[in-house]
Each structure stands twice: as structure tokens, then as C-alpha cells.
mmCIF file of C-alpha atoms in Angstrom:
data_model
loop_
_atom_site.group_PDB
_atom_site.id
_atom_site.type_symbol
_atom_site.label_atom_id
_atom_site.label_comp_id
_atom_site.label_asym_id
_atom_site.label_seq_id
_atom_site.Cartn_x
_atom_site.Cartn_y
_atom_site.Cartn_z
ATOM 1 C CA MET I 1 -65.733 6.860 -16.933
ATOM 2 C CA ASN I 2 -63.920 3.981 -18.641
ATOM 3 C CA THR I 3 -60.637 3.330 -16.811
ATOM 4 C CA ASP I 4 -59.327 1.273 -19.751
ATOM 5 C CA ALA I 5 -58.946 4.512 -21.735
ATOM 6 C CA THR I 6 -56.630 5.997 -19.092
ATOM 7 C CA PRO I 7 -53.067 6.294 -20.419
ATOM 8 C CA SER I 8 -50.564 4.048 -18.698
ATOM 9 C CA LEU I 9 -47.314 5.251 -17.154
ATOM 10 C CA ILE I 10 -45.783 1.829 -17.793
ATOM 11 C CA SER I 11 -44.033 1.343 -21.126
ATOM 12 C CA PRO I 12 -44.451 -1.070 -22.703
ATOM 13 C CA ALA I 13 -47.908 -1.862 -21.342
ATOM 14 C CA VAL I 14 -48.062 -4.720 -18.831
ATOM 15 C CA VAL I 15 -49.196 -7.954 -20.458
ATOM 16 C CA PRO I 16 -50.802 -10.970 -18.760
ATOM 17 C CA PRO I 17 -48.369 -13.502 -17.246
ATOM 18 C CA GLN I 18 -46.725 -15.796 -19.774
ATOM 19 C CA PRO I 19 -46.646 -19.580 -19.479
ATOM 20 C CA SER I 20 -43.798 -20.933 -17.366
ATOM 21 C CA ASN I 21 -42.104 -22.534 -20.388
ATOM 22 C CA SER I 22 -41.262 -19.136 -21.898
ATOM 23 C CA PRO I 23 -37.778 -17.676 -21.337
ATOM 24 C CA PRO I 24 -37.390 -15.078 -18.565
ATOM 25 C CA LEU I 25 -37.571 -11.414 -19.523
ATOM 26 C CA LYS I 26 -34.385 -9.360 -19.552
ATOM 27 C CA LEU I 27 -34.341 -6.216 -17.428
ATOM 28 C CA GLY I 28 -32.171 -3.199 -18.184
ATOM 29 C CA ILE I 29 -31.577 -0.480 -15.591
ATOM 30 C CA MET I 30 -29.916 2.836 -16.307
ATOM 31 C CA ALA I 31 -27.743 3.978 -13.419
ATOM 32 C CA SER I 32 -27.764 7.501 -12.006
ATOM 33 C CA GLY I 33 -27.791 9.077 -8.584
ATOM 34 C CA ASN I 34 -27.347 6.922 -5.485
ATOM 35 C CA GLY I 35 -28.817 3.700 -6.866
ATOM 36 C CA THR I 36 -31.863 3.646 -4.590
ATOM 37 C CA ASN I 37 -34.202 2.899 -7.511
ATOM 38 C CA PHE I 38 -32.033 -0.077 -8.474
ATOM 39 C CA GLU I 39 -32.072 -1.315 -4.875
ATOM 40 C CA ALA I 40 -35.887 -1.125 -4.814
ATOM 41 C CA ILE I 41 -36.147 -3.043 -8.101
ATOM 42 C CA ALA I 42 -33.650 -5.688 -6.948
ATOM 43 C CA GLN I 43 -35.550 -6.195 -3.676
ATOM 44 C CA ALA I 44 -38.889 -6.470 -5.520
ATOM 45 C CA ILE I 45 -37.472 -9.141 -7.833
ATOM 46 C CA GLN I 46 -36.124 -11.176 -4.901
ATOM 47 C CA ASP I 47 -39.454 -11.095 -3.019
#
């Protein structure tokens, strides 16, 4: 089986790392619930 044909749950698809001279990507987070997903994302970015 070809794993490349498997649909991705990430949208848009993850692209290879960009050169360091490119501007940083902007991240938008929609708030709902207790904010635990935001906390997990914020911790992952800091690590």
C-alpha cells in the first residue's frame, strides 16, 4: 500500500521547512471550551 495516497488530517498539507530568511508563519486559533487546546499549542511552540 502506498502511504502517500493516504488523506491527511492536516490542512493545509505540511510543507518542508522554509529557509530561515523567510518571514515567520502566522497562527490563528479559534477559542472555545476551556482553552486546553490553545495551552497545548502554546507549549509546543515554546519548546
